[in-house]
Coordinates of C-alpha atoms in Angstrom, one line a residue:
M957 CA -34.3 -72.3 93.4
P958 CA -32.5 -72.6 89.6
K959 CA -35.6 -73.3 87.8
P960 CA -37.4 -69.6 88.2
E961 CA -33.9 -68.1 87.2
V962 CA -33.9 -70.6 83.9
S963 CA -37.3 -69.8 82.9
A964 CA -37.0 -65.5 83.9
S965 CA -34.0 -65.9 80.9
Y966 CA -35.8 -68.0 78.5
Q967 CA -38.8 -65.5 78.7
E968 CA -36.2 -62.6 78.1
L969 CA -34.3 -64.5 75.3
S970 CA -38.1 -64.9 73.5
E971 CA -38.7 -61.4 73.9
D972 CA -35.9 -60.4 72.6
V973 CA -36.2 -62.5 69.6
E974 CA -39.5 -61.2 69.0
R975 CA -38.6 -57.8 68.8
V976 CA -35.9 -58.5 66.4
S977 CA -38.4 -60.2 64.3
E978 CA -40.9 -57.0 64.5
N979 CA -37.7 -54.6 63.5
P980 CA -35.3 -56.3 61.2
T981 CA -34.0 -52.9 59.9
E982 CA -32.7 -51.6 63.5
G983 CA -30.8 -55.3 63.5
R984 CA -29.1 -54.8 60.4
E985 CA -28.0 -51.1 61.7
E986 CA -26.9 -52.7 64.6
E987 CA -24.8 -55.7 63.2
M988 CA -23.2 -52.7 60.9
E989 CA -22.4 -50.7 63.9
V990 CA -20.8 -53.7 65.5
N991 CA -18.6 -54.6 62.3
E992 CA -17.8 -50.8 61.8
D993 CA -16.6 -50.9 65.8
S994 CA -15.0 -54.3 64.9
S995 CA -13.1 -53.1 61.9
S996 CA -12.2 -49.8 63.7
A997 CA -10.9 -51.6 66.2
I998 CA -8.5 -54.0 64.1
L999 CA -7.0 -51.1 62.1
P1000 CA -4.1 -49.2 63.7
D1001 CA -4.5 -45.5 64.5
G1002 CA -1.6 -44.5 62.6
E1003 CA -3.6 -45.4 59.2
L1004 CA -7.1 -43.8 60.1
G1005 CA -6.1 -41.0 62.1
T1006 CA -3.3 -39.0 59.7
T1007 CA -0.7 -40.7 57.4
T1008 CA -2.7 -42.0 54.7
P1009 CA -5.0 -38.9 54.6
S1010 CA -2.4 -36.6 54.5
L1011 CA -0.3 -38.4 51.7
R1012 CA -3.5 -38.6 49.5
F1013 CA -4.3 -34.9 49.8
S1014 CA -0.6 -33.6 48.7
K1015 CA -0.6 -36.1 45.7
T1016 CA -3.8 -34.8 44.4
C1017 CA -2.6 -31.5 45.3
L1018 CA 0.4 -31.8 43.6
K1019 CA -1.8 -33.3 40.5
N1020 CA -3.6 -30.2 40.6
V1021 CA -1.4 -27.8 40.5
F1022 CA 0.2 -29.5 37.7
S1023 CA -2.8 -29.5 35.7
V1024 CA -3.1 -25.8 36.2
I1025 CA 0.3 -25.3 35.0
L1026 CA -0.1 -27.4 31.7
L1027 CA -3.2 -25.5 31.0
F1028 CA -1.7 -22.2 31.4
I1029 CA 1.0 -23.1 29.1
Y1030 CA -1.3 -24.7 26.5
L1031 CA -3.5 -21.5 27.0
L1032 CA -0.2 -19.5 26.1
L1033 CA 0.4 -21.6 22.9
M1034 CA -3.0 -20.8 21.9
A1035 CA -2.2 -17.4 22.4
V1036 CA 1.1 -17.6 20.3
A1037 CA -0.6 -19.4 17.8
V1038 CA -3.4 -16.6 17.1
F1039 CA -0.4 -14.2 17.1
L1040 CA 0.9 -16.5 14.3
V1041 CA -2.1 -16.5 12.3
Y1042 CA -2.6 -12.9 12.5
Q1043 CA 1.0 -12.3 11.3
T1044 CA 1.0 -14.5 8.8
I1045 CA -1.9 -12.8 6.8
S1046 CA -1.0 -9.6 7.3
D1047 CA 2.3 -10.7 5.7
F1048 CA 0.6 -12.2 2.6
R1049 CA -1.7 -9.0 2.3
E1050 CA 1.6 -6.9 2.6
K1051 CA 3.3 -8.9 -0.4
L1052 CA 0.5 -9.0 -2.3
K1053 CA 0.7 -5.1 -2.3
H1054 CA 4.3 -5.2 -3.1
P1055 CA 5.7 -7.5 -5.3
V1056 CA 9.3 -8.2 -5.9
M1057 CA 11.3 -7.5 -9.0
S1058 CA 12.8 -10.6 -10.4
V1059 CA 15.6 -10.5 -13.4
T1060 CA 16.3 -13.7 -15.5
Y1061 CA 19.1 -13.5 -18.3
K1062 CA 18.9 -15.4 -21.3
E1063 CA 21.9 -15.8 -23.5
V1064 CA 21.3 -16.2 -27.5
S1065 CA 23.7 -16.2 -30.2
L1066 CA 22.0 -13.7 -32.5
Y1067 CA 19.9 -11.2 -32.1
D1068 CA 17.2 -9.6 -33.9
A1069 CA 18.8 -6.6 -35.6
P1070 CA 17.6 -3.1 -34.3
G1071 CA 17.0 -0.3 -35.8
I1072 CA 19.2 2.8 -35.5
A1073 CA 17.2 6.0 -36.8
F1074 CA 19.5 9.1 -37.2
Y1075 CA 18.7 12.4 -37.3
P1076 CA 21.6 14.0 -39.1
G1077 CA 20.0 17.3 -40.3
K1078 CA 22.2 18.9 -42.8
A1079 CA 24.8 16.0 -42.2
R1080 CA 25.3 13.6 -44.7
L1081 CA 26.3 10.0 -44.4
L1082 CA 29.3 9.0 -46.2
S1083 CA 29.9 5.6 -45.2
C1084 CA 28.6 2.4 -43.5
K1085 CA 29.9 -0.9 -42.9
H1086 CA 29.8 -4.3 -41.0
H1087 CA 33.0 -5.6 -39.1
Y1088 CA 33.6 -8.4 -37.0
Y1089 CA 35.7 -9.1 -34.2
D1090 CA 35.8 -5.2 -33.0
H1091 CA 38.3 -4.8 -36.1
I1092 CA 38.1 -1.4 -37.6
P1093 CA 40.4 -0.7 -40.5
P1094 CA 41.8 2.8 -40.6
L1095 CA 40.1 5.2 -43.0
I1096 CA 41.6 5.8 -46.1
N1097 CA 39.7 8.8 -47.4
P1098 CA 38.3 10.8 -44.3
G1099 CA 35.5 12.8 -45.1
Q1100 CA 35.1 11.5 -48.7
P1101 CA 32.3 9.4 -49.9
G1102 CA 32.7 5.8 -49.1
D1103 CA 30.9 2.3 -49.5
I1104 CA 27.7 1.9 -48.0
E1105 CA 27.1 -1.6 -47.3
C1106 CA 24.6 -1.3 -44.5
T1107 CA 20.7 -1.7 -45.5
T1108 CA 19.1 1.9 -44.9
Q1109 CA 15.9 3.6 -45.3
R1110 CA 15.1 7.3 -45.4
I1111 CA 11.6 8.4 -43.8
N1112 CA 9.8 11.6 -43.2
Y1113 CA 7.0 12.0 -40.5
T1114 CA 5.9 14.7 -38.1
D1115 CA 6.9 15.5 -34.8
P1116 CA 4.7 13.1 -32.4
F1117 CA 5.0 16.1 -29.9
T1118 CA 4.3 18.9 -31.9
N1119 CA 2.3 17.7 -34.8
Q1120 CA 3.8 20.7 -36.8
T1121 CA 7.3 20.2 -37.4
M1122 CA 8.4 17.6 -40.1
K1123 CA 11.4 15.4 -39.1
Y1124 CA 13.9 13.6 -41.5
A1125 CA 15.1 10.1 -40.1
L1126 CA 17.8 8.0 -41.6
V1127 CA 17.0 4.4 -40.6
V1128 CA 20.0 1.9 -40.5
Q1129 CA 19.9 -2.0 -39.3
G1130 CA 22.2 -2.6 -36.3
P1131 CA 24.4 -5.4 -35.4
R1132 CA 23.1 -9.1 -35.3
D1133 CA 25.8 -11.8 -34.8
V1134 CA 27.1 -11.3 -31.3
K1135 CA 29.6 -14.8 -31.4
K1136 CA 31.5 -12.7 -34.0
R1137 CA 31.2 -9.3 -32.0
E1138 CA 29.8 -7.8 -35.2
L1139 CA 29.4 -4.0 -35.2
V1140 CA 28.6 -1.3 -37.6
F1141 CA 30.9 1.8 -38.1
L1142 CA 29.0 5.3 -39.9
Q1143 CA 31.1 7.8 -40.8
F1144 CA 28.7 11.5 -41.4
H1145 CA 30.3 15.1 -42.7
L1146 CA 28.6 18.2 -42.2
N1147 CA 29.9 20.9 -44.1
E1148 CA 28.8 24.1 -42.1
T1149 CA 27.1 24.7 -39.4
D1150 CA 26.0 27.5 -37.4
Q1151 CA 26.2 26.0 -34.1
D1152 CA 29.1 26.3 -31.5
F1153 CA 28.5 22.5 -30.9
S1154 CA 27.4 20.0 -33.5
A1155 CA 26.0 16.8 -32.6
I1156 CA 23.8 14.1 -34.4
D1157 CA 20.5 12.8 -32.4
Y1158 CA 20.0 9.2 -33.1
L1159 CA 17.2 6.4 -31.6
L1160 CA 17.5 3.0 -30.8
F1161 CA 14.4 0.7 -31.5
S1162 CA 14.0 -3.3 -30.8
S1163 CA 13.3 -4.2 -34.6
F1164 CA 14.0 -3.4 -38.2
Q1165 CA 12.3 -5.6 -39.7
E1166 CA 9.4 -4.6 -37.7
F1167 CA 9.8 -1.1 -39.5
V1168 CA 10.7 -2.9 -42.5
S1169 CA 7.5 -4.8 -42.8
S1170 CA 5.0 -2.1 -41.2
P1171 CA 2.4 -0.8 -43.7
E1172 CA 2.7 3.0 -42.1
K1173 CA 6.2 3.6 -41.4
A1174 CA 5.5 7.3 -40.5
K1175 CA 3.2 6.2 -37.7
F1176 CA 5.7 3.6 -36.6
M1177 CA 8.5 5.9 -36.4
K1178 CA 6.4 8.2 -34.2
D1179 CA 5.4 5.5 -31.7
C1180 CA 9.0 4.5 -31.3
E1181 CA 9.7 8.0 -30.6
S1182 CA 7.1 8.4 -28.4
S1183 CA 8.4 5.2 -26.5
Y1184 CA 12.3 5.5 -26.7
S1185 CA 14.7 7.7 -25.3
S1186 CA 17.1 9.3 -27.8
W1187 CA 20.8 9.9 -27.6
K1188 CA 23.2 12.2 -29.2
F1189 CA 27.3 11.8 -30.8
S1190 CA 29.6 14.8 -31.3
G1191 CA 31.9 15.9 -34.2
G1192 CA 35.6 15.8 -34.0
F1193 CA 35.0 12.5 -31.8
R1194 CA 34.9 8.6 -32.1
T1195 CA 32.0 7.2 -30.3
W1196 CA 31.7 3.9 -29.4
V1197 CA 28.1 2.6 -28.5
K1198 CA 27.9 -0.7 -26.9
M1199 CA 24.2 -1.7 -26.6
S1200 CA 22.2 -4.0 -24.2
L1201 CA 18.6 -5.0 -24.4
V1202 CA 15.9 -5.2 -21.5
K1203 CA 13.0 -6.5 -21.5
T1204 CA 10.2 -5.8 -19.4
K1205 CA 6.7 -7.8 -18.6
E1206 CA 4.0 -5.7 -17.5
E1207 CA 1.4 -6.6 -14.9
D1208 CA -1.3 -7.1 -18.0
G1209 CA 1.4 -9.6 -19.7
S1210 CA 2.2 -6.8 -22.1
E1211 CA 6.2 -6.9 -22.9
T1212 CA 7.8 -3.6 -23.5
V1213 CA 11.6 -3.2 -24.7
E1214 CA 14.2 -0.8 -23.8
F1215 CA 18.2 -0.4 -24.4
K1216 CA 20.8 0.3 -22.0
Q1217 CA 23.9 1.7 -23.4
E1218 CA 27.5 2.1 -22.0
T1219 CA 29.4 4.9 -24.6
S1220 CA 33.1 5.3 -24.6
V1221 CA 34.6 8.8 -26.8
V1222 CA 37.9 8.8 -28.5
N1223 CA 39.4 12.0 -29.8
Y1224 CA 39.6 11.9 -33.7
I1225 CA 43.1 13.4 -34.8
D1226 CA 42.2 14.9 -37.9
Q1227 CA 45.6 14.2 -40.3
R1228 CA 44.0 16.1 -43.4
T1229 CA 46.6 18.0 -45.4
Q1230 CA 44.4 21.5 -45.9
P1231 CA 42.8 22.9 -42.7
R1232 CA 38.8 22.4 -43.0
S1233 CA 35.6 24.0 -41.5
D1234 CA 33.9 21.3 -41.8
Q1235 CA 32.8 18.3 -39.2
L1236 CA 33.4 14.8 -39.3
F1237 CA 31.2 12.1 -37.1
F1238 CA 32.5 8.6 -36.3
V1239 CA 30.1 6.1 -34.5
V1240 CA 30.3 2.5 -33.7
F1241 CA 27.9 0.3 -32.9
E1242 CA 28.0 -3.3 -30.9
W1243 CA 26.4 -5.6 -28.8
K1244 CA 27.8 -5.3 -24.9
D1245 CA 26.8 -9.1 -24.3
P1246 CA 24.9 -12.3 -25.6
F1247 CA 22.6 -11.7 -22.6
I1248 CA 18.9 -10.5 -22.8
Q1249 CA 17.9 -9.2 -19.6
T1250 CA 14.1 -9.8 -18.8
V1251 CA 12.2 -7.8 -15.9
Q1252 CA 9.2 -8.9 -14.2
D1253 CA 7.2 -8.3 -11.1
I1254 CA 6.6 -11.5 -9.2
I1255 CA 4.4 -11.9 -6.0
T1256 CA 6.6 -13.8 -3.1
A1257 CA 3.2 -14.8 -1.3
N1258 CA 2.0 -18.3 -1.9
P1259 CA -1.4 -18.8 -0.9
W1260 CA -0.8 -22.6 -1.0
N1261 CA 2.0 -22.3 1.4
M1262 CA -0.1 -19.9 3.7
I1263 CA -3.1 -22.2 3.8
A1264 CA -0.5 -25.3 4.8
L1265 CA 0.8 -22.8 8.0
L1266 CA -2.9 -21.8 8.9
C1267 CA -4.0 -25.5 8.5
G1268 CA -1.1 -26.8 10.8
I1269 CA -1.6 -23.9 13.2
F1270 CA -5.5 -24.3 13.7
L1271 CA -5.0 -28.1 14.0
A1272 CA -2.6 -27.0 17.0
L1273 CA -5.4 -24.9 18.3
F1274 CA -8.1 -27.8 18.5
K1275 CA -5.4 -30.2 20.0
A1276 CA -4.4 -27.8 22.6
A1277 CA -8.4 -27.3 23.3
D1278 CA -8.9 -30.6 23.7
F1279 CA -6.2 -31.2 26.0
A1280 CA -7.2 -28.0 27.8
K1281 CA -11.1 -29.7 28.1
L1282 CA -9.4 -33.3 29.0
S1283 CA -7.3 -31.6 31.8
V1284 CA -10.1 -29.7 33.1
K1285 CA -12.1 -32.9 33.1
W1286 CA -9.6 -34.8 35.0
M1287 CA -9.2 -32.2 37.5
I1288 CA -12.9 -32.2 38.3
K1289 CA -12.9 -36.0 38.6
I1290 CA -9.6 -36.2 40.7
R1291 CA -11.5 -33.5 43.3
R1292 CA -14.6 -35.8 43.0
R1293 CA -12.4 -38.3 44.2
H1294 CA -10.8 -36.5 46.9
L1295 CA -14.1 -35.4 48.2
K1296 CA -15.7 -38.9 48.2
R1297 CA -12.4 -40.1 50.1
T1298 CA -12.7 -37.6 52.7
R1299 CA -16.5 -37.8 53.0
Q1300 CA -15.7 -41.8 53.6
V1301 CA -12.6 -41.2 56.1
T1302 CA -14.6 -38.6 58.1
N1303 CA -18.1 -40.9 58.4
H1304 CA -15.2 -43.8 59.5
I1305 CA -13.7 -42.2 62.2
S1306 CA -16.9 -41.0 62.9

């Protein structure tokens, strides 16, 4: 009786072996399913069910949110950088249009002697002297001719504004030594006048030596009168004029010179014995200080500073763009890993 059963089981085993040899892939699939079943049987339900996927998903979600926040921050920084570029260029153009006035002071011990052109009309020069340290001795014979120790020249020329009227000018060399406080004291006399107020016009120009060496003195004086302002000093007073020199540098490189002056007027008490109808004029010229003021327009916008700032801003822009690109790639990579793990877990559970 047992012999037939053994032969039957042997026959079934041989048939199974032949079937497996004929379809090897089916055997492998069955083996993989068995292995998966065994592995699923070994792992606990808690690790495969809920705990590990949820933790991984929460971490991945936090990383993605953090990456998005960083991306928005760098986009905001890029917008700020673009605004700074625009503002820098606008400020540079504005500074080019509106230069700043620069004032510098140069101290000197000797000035170039200025020229003082007087237009006395009918008045006559009585005396002219150089004094030092602001010491002017009292007049001995006021109203009488005295010593003329100044360098003077007389010149006639036509009025530059009318080209018809002849003008007579008495040009006197001004003070030079500012350390010794050199001053020039002049006295004029006007015998009679048909005006209620008597005054003498005068004009200051920068260099008496240029006037002396000029081949056309009449043209020189016409140019001076066209360029410089004129002032007056009145009769019956002692007028004290303190001068300061201002040089202005133009945009084309040329330099113009002008005078600023402070005047103080003191009443002259005529102590002559007999009453006179004539007028006496007294005027003093002195330098105010040893500083020559130089004025020029400067452009505060430095192109090199602007270029350096723009380079830094563009470098920050490129770095921000590079970081944003890497952040996006990292987010895509994290997303792909998450999807891959999800598929693996789903296939594993199924």
